[in-house]
Amino acid sequence: MSNKLISMQEAVAKYTWEGMTFAHGGALPVGSDCIAFFREMVRQGVKGINCISNCNSHGTNLLAAAGGIARMEVGFSGLEVYGFANGLRRAVESGKTILEDYSNGGIPIRVMGGALGWPFVPTFINYGCDQAWCSADDPDNYPNEKKIPEVTDPFTGKKIGVFKSIQPDVAVIHVTMADEKGNAIMLGTEWSRFELSRAAKKVVLQADYIVDTDCMRQFPNLVRIPDLVVDAVVYWPMGVWPACSTGIYDSDEEHFYAMNKMLKTEEGTEEYIEKYVKGYNTNEEFQEVIGKDKIEKLTNTATAFLMDPYRKWIKSDAEVKELMERR
Amino acid sequence: MDYTKNEMMAIATGREFKDGEICIFGVGLSMLAGFFAQKNHAPNLIAFTEGGVYGSTPVGGLPWGIEDNRISANATSFTNAIDALCMLVAAGKVDNAVIGAAQIDKYGNVNTTGIWESGAQPWKVGKYMLPKVRLNGSGGANEIAVGAKKYLIMAAHQKKRFTEKVDYISSPGYLNGGNDREKYGFPGGGPSAIITNLGILKPDPVTKEFYLDAYFSFSSVEEILENTGWDLKVSPDVKVVPEPTEQELENLRAVDETGSLRKK
């Protein structure tokens, strides 16, 4: 099938289920994660998710606060300058979410191993420290010798640690622009999105823009995610809000703090979900929830010039709608 | 001269960066110290972020994160974490870096993962106890600790932070001291200094135990000893760190546009 556009609701219904291994991002807390996809997961009441997270984001912070994350393997669990992630922190401190710690390089290396089809990858990182010796899955065992086992380098005889590779069931990846077939361009750092797109069994893209395939033919070197590894494409403008999408909108300082403050308590979380998760059905309504003035302010970004070479291929909302109907 | 303890800490950290070094900074204080150095005395310092944002400087204020648009607006290259954090940092190609710490011990081992009930070290008694306080985890600090040729640790000097043993080693310093790092074959050299809001600690070349090397004009050896949770050794040549010059303060404040370090 060459047209892979589906709605956000369909994507969450089809590609998430209890007990699955769900990878996302792979971005930093303030960077390009599929936050809108997480909102829809919360809306549909998805539970029992095993997350593979390069980093926590407001997406995982929200899903954890709503009780949806059973287990999380993660490199960084905060919100950078915005502080600690209150929703996730509450879930971990109360024992609702089991958190297995790695580092920001550890998760991408394990995903790369999965992408290459290797069972394990040698490593110095996360080795010789408590990321290796402590396992939340096997707590009675310290120092743990199974989480990052030690092996002997057959060439030198020296010791080195090994990571277990990961092949997630599904990866949901935010991209700046995609065509309807799933070719995608990411502006800004990729973090671990390239290897994630090759490691996961199913790949769903959340895109800020849908562009014509001619755009990909003009910049083929930048298409790091080609259509053949992609299963579905969801068009969702402002989908990273309140974090930033390089070239399109800045991080929303006010909402970032407000959201994290609300996720600190059960009541606040319910209130947040009522207003910012259940408060819309369509993307138009979602943008109304954010507010026209706010969107204008956020899209007035110093990175906007990065989008200039691609603008002529951007499809309008009406054109995307037509493509979805033709599917 | 009027300046804050945090400004002194940032300047003391910035002075450790030399011109031409390849450096990696995290968000917040670390980035301020680094870009201060670049503006003040190290114009050819090469900085990049762990996600692979190259050639850029902050635009419109201090970035909210290391992938934020404020650090992406004038980049010359965007790559990814395997490239920047693994191939450059973890593999040993970076000269200098800064990491933070919620807890730190006398061998420079850093905890940024969680605080458990005091003294219980629950991971070590055979059961996983939930953390009293869950912190942010390692982020890219583990790669810096393992791979950077040298790096600095920046932390507020408080007795509860400077402990005999950390609850969790997120980023390995010299582990149990001496040659203990060698067991693991880490490419990097380990922490070269701990810079606090009261003074500077350096590792003994043989035992790798951190001792007090210098204090600030507003602090004292006594104050530092009172705020350190282990029996801190003091260098026989302990000295006072030179105060910030007017030029240093001017350059730091130009980088710290929002005045985050000026709050007392």
Coordinates of C-alpha atoms in Angstrom, one line a residue, chain B residues 8-244:
Chain B
M8 CA 32.1 32.4 41.1
M9 CA 31.5 28.7 40.6
A10 CA 30.7 29.2 36.9
I11 CA 33.8 31.4 36.4
A12 CA 36.0 28.9 38.2
T13 CA 34.6 26.1 36.0
G14 CA 35.0 28.2 32.9
R15 CA 38.6 28.9 33.7
E16 CA 39.3 25.1 33.4
F17 CA 38.4 25.2 29.7
K18 CA 41.3 26.0 27.4
D19 CA 41.3 27.5 23.9
G20 CA 41.0 24.9 21.2
E21 CA 39.6 22.1 23.3
I22 CA 36.7 20.0 22.1
C23 CA 34.0 20.2 24.8
I24 CA 30.5 19.0 25.6
F25 CA 28.1 20.8 27.8
G26 CA 24.8 19.9 29.3
V27 CA 21.9 22.2 30.0
G28 CA 21.9 25.0 32.6
L29 CA 25.0 25.8 34.6
S30 CA 27.3 23.7 32.6
M31 CA 26.4 25.4 29.3
L32 CA 26.8 28.8 31.0
A33 CA 30.2 28.0 32.2
G34 CA 31.3 26.6 28.8
F35 CA 29.9 29.5 26.7
F36 CA 31.4 32.0 29.2
A37 CA 34.9 30.4 28.6
Q38 CA 34.3 30.6 24.8
K39 CA 33.4 34.3 25.1
N40 CA 36.1 35.2 27.7
H41 CA 39.3 33.4 26.9
A42 CA 38.8 30.4 24.7
P43 CA 37.4 31.7 21.4
N44 CA 38.4 28.5 19.6
L45 CA 36.8 26.2 22.0
I46 CA 34.7 23.7 20.0
A47 CA 31.4 22.9 21.6
F48 CA 28.7 20.5 20.6
T49 CA 25.7 18.7 22.2
E50 CA 25.3 15.1 23.0
G51 CA 22.5 14.7 20.4
G52 CA 24.7 16.1 17.6
V53 CA 24.1 19.8 17.3
Y54 CA 27.3 21.2 16.0
G55 CA 28.7 24.7 15.5
S56 CA 26.0 26.6 17.3
T57 CA 25.7 29.1 20.1
P58 CA 22.5 29.9 22.1
V59 CA 20.0 32.3 20.4
G60 CA 17.3 34.2 22.4
G61 CA 18.3 33.0 25.9
L62 CA 19.6 30.0 27.7
P63 CA 18.3 26.8 26.0
W64 CA 15.6 24.8 27.8
G65 CA 17.2 21.6 26.7
I66 CA 20.1 20.5 24.5
E67 CA 17.8 19.8 21.6
D68 CA 15.9 23.0 22.1
N69 CA 15.4 25.5 19.2
R70 CA 17.5 28.0 21.1
I71 CA 20.6 25.9 20.4
S72 CA 19.5 24.7 17.0
A73 CA 19.0 28.1 15.3
N74 CA 22.5 28.6 14.0
A75 CA 23.9 25.0 13.8
T76 CA 26.3 23.9 11.1
S77 CA 25.4 20.2 11.4
F78 CA 22.7 18.0 13.0
T79 CA 23.4 14.4 13.5
N80 CA 22.4 11.9 16.2
A81 CA 23.2 10.4 19.6
I82 CA 25.2 7.5 18.3
D83 CA 27.4 9.9 16.5
A84 CA 27.9 12.6 19.1
L85 CA 27.4 10.9 22.4
C86 CA 28.8 7.5 21.5
M87 CA 31.3 7.9 18.7
L88 CA 32.8 11.2 20.0
V89 CA 32.2 11.3 23.8
A90 CA 32.1 7.7 24.9
A91 CA 34.8 6.6 22.5
G92 CA 37.3 9.1 24.0
K93 CA 37.5 12.0 21.5
V94 CA 36.4 14.8 23.8
D95 CA 38.9 16.9 25.8
N96 CA 36.7 18.3 28.5
A97 CA 33.2 18.4 29.8
V98 CA 31.0 19.3 32.8
I99 CA 28.5 17.1 34.7
G100 CA 26.3 17.8 37.7
A101 CA 25.7 15.7 40.8
A102 CA 22.9 15.1 43.4
Q103 CA 25.4 13.1 45.5
I104 CA 29.1 12.7 45.2
D105 CA 31.7 10.7 47.1
K106 CA 35.4 11.2 47.8
Y107 CA 36.4 9.3 44.6
G108 CA 34.2 11.4 42.4
N109 CA 31.5 8.9 41.8
V110 CA 28.3 10.7 41.0
N111 CA 24.6 9.9 41.7
T112 CA 21.9 11.5 39.7
T113 CA 19.5 8.6 39.8
G114 CA 17.7 8.5 43.2
I115 CA 17.9 9.0 46.9
W116 CA 17.0 6.1 49.1
E117 CA 16.4 5.9 52.9
S118 CA 19.5 7.3 54.6
G119 CA 22.3 4.8 55.0
A120 CA 20.2 1.8 53.9
Q121 CA 21.8 1.5 50.4
P122 CA 18.7 -0.6 49.5
W123 CA 20.1 -1.9 46.2
K124 CA 22.8 -3.5 48.1
V125 CA 20.9 -5.4 50.7
G126 CA 19.3 -7.7 48.2
K127 CA 16.0 -6.1 47.5
Y128 CA 14.9 -3.2 45.4
M129 CA 13.5 -0.6 47.7
L130 CA 11.6 2.2 46.0
P131 CA 13.5 5.4 46.0
K132 CA 12.5 8.1 48.5
V133 CA 13.2 10.5 45.7
R134 CA 13.5 9.6 42.1
L135 CA 15.9 11.8 40.3
N136 CA 16.7 12.3 36.6
G137 CA 19.0 9.3 35.9
S138 CA 22.3 9.4 34.0
G139 CA 21.4 11.2 30.8
G140 CA 24.6 11.7 28.9
A141 CA 26.8 12.0 32.0
N142 CA 27.7 8.3 32.0
E143 CA 29.2 8.6 28.5
I144 CA 31.2 11.7 29.7
A145 CA 32.4 9.9 32.8
V146 CA 33.5 6.9 30.8
G147 CA 34.9 8.6 27.7
A148 CA 36.0 12.2 28.2
K149 CA 39.8 12.7 28.4
K150 CA 38.9 14.7 31.6
Y151 CA 35.8 16.3 33.0
L152 CA 34.6 18.6 35.8
I153 CA 31.9 17.9 38.3
M154 CA 29.9 20.9 39.4
A155 CA 27.7 20.8 42.6
A156 CA 26.4 22.9 45.4
H157 CA 28.6 22.2 48.5
Q158 CA 26.3 20.6 51.1
K159 CA 26.9 17.9 53.6
K160 CA 24.0 15.7 52.3
R161 CA 25.5 15.9 48.7
F162 CA 29.1 15.2 49.6
T163 CA 28.7 11.8 51.2
E164 CA 31.1 9.0 52.2
K165 CA 29.2 6.7 49.8
V166 CA 26.6 7.6 47.1
D167 CA 23.3 5.7 47.1
Y168 CA 23.8 4.8 43.4
I169 CA 26.7 5.3 41.0
S170 CA 25.2 6.8 37.9
S171 CA 28.5 8.0 36.5
P172 CA 31.7 6.4 37.6
G173 CA 34.5 8.5 38.9
Y174 CA 37.5 6.6 40.3
L175 CA 35.2 3.9 41.9
N176 CA 37.1 2.6 44.9
G177 CA 40.1 4.8 44.2
G178 CA 43.6 4.0 43.0
N179 CA 43.6 2.1 39.7
D180 CA 40.1 0.8 40.1
R181 CA 38.9 2.4 36.8
E182 CA 41.4 0.3 34.9
K183 CA 39.5 -2.9 35.6
Y184 CA 36.8 -1.6 33.2
G185 CA 39.0 -0.4 30.4
F186 CA 37.3 3.0 30.2
P187 CA 38.7 5.2 27.4
G188 CA 38.5 8.4 29.5
G189 CA 40.7 9.7 32.2
G190 CA 38.1 10.5 35.0
P191 CA 37.2 13.7 36.8
S192 CA 39.9 16.3 37.0
A193 CA 38.2 18.6 39.6
I194 CA 35.0 19.1 41.6
I195 CA 34.0 22.7 41.5
T196 CA 31.5 23.9 44.1
N197 CA 30.0 27.1 45.3
L198 CA 32.6 27.1 48.1
G199 CA 35.8 25.9 46.5
I200 CA 37.8 23.4 44.3
L201 CA 38.6 19.8 45.1
K202 CA 41.2 17.8 43.1
P203 CA 42.1 14.1 43.0
D204 CA 45.2 12.8 44.6
P205 CA 47.4 11.5 41.7
V206 CA 47.8 8.1 43.4
T207 CA 44.9 7.3 45.7
K208 CA 42.4 9.4 43.5
E209 CA 40.8 10.7 46.7
F210 CA 39.6 14.2 46.3
Y211 CA 41.2 16.8 48.6
L212 CA 40.6 20.5 49.1
D213 CA 42.8 22.4 46.7
A214 CA 41.4 25.9 46.9
Y215 CA 38.6 28.0 48.5
F216 CA 37.0 31.2 47.4
S217 CA 37.5 34.6 49.1
F218 CA 34.1 34.4 50.6
S219 CA 34.5 30.8 51.9
S220 CA 37.0 29.2 54.3
V221 CA 38.6 25.8 54.9
E222 CA 36.4 25.4 58.0
E223 CA 33.2 26.1 56.1
I224 CA 34.1 23.6 53.4
L225 CA 35.0 20.9 56.0
E226 CA 31.7 21.5 57.8
N227 CA 29.8 21.0 54.5
T228 CA 31.6 17.8 53.4
G229 CA 30.2 14.5 54.6
W230 CA 33.6 12.7 54.5
D231 CA 36.8 13.4 56.2
L232 CA 38.1 15.8 53.6
K233 CA 41.9 16.1 53.4
V234 CA 43.2 19.6 52.9
S235 CA 46.2 20.4 50.6
P236 CA 49.2 21.8 52.6
D237 CA 49.3 24.4 49.8
V238 CA 45.6 25.2 50.0
K239 CA 45.1 28.5 48.3
V240 CA 42.4 31.2 47.6
V241 CA 41.0 31.2 44.1
P242 CA 41.5 34.6 42.4
E243 CA 38.2 36.6 42.4
P244 CA 36.4 37.2 39.1

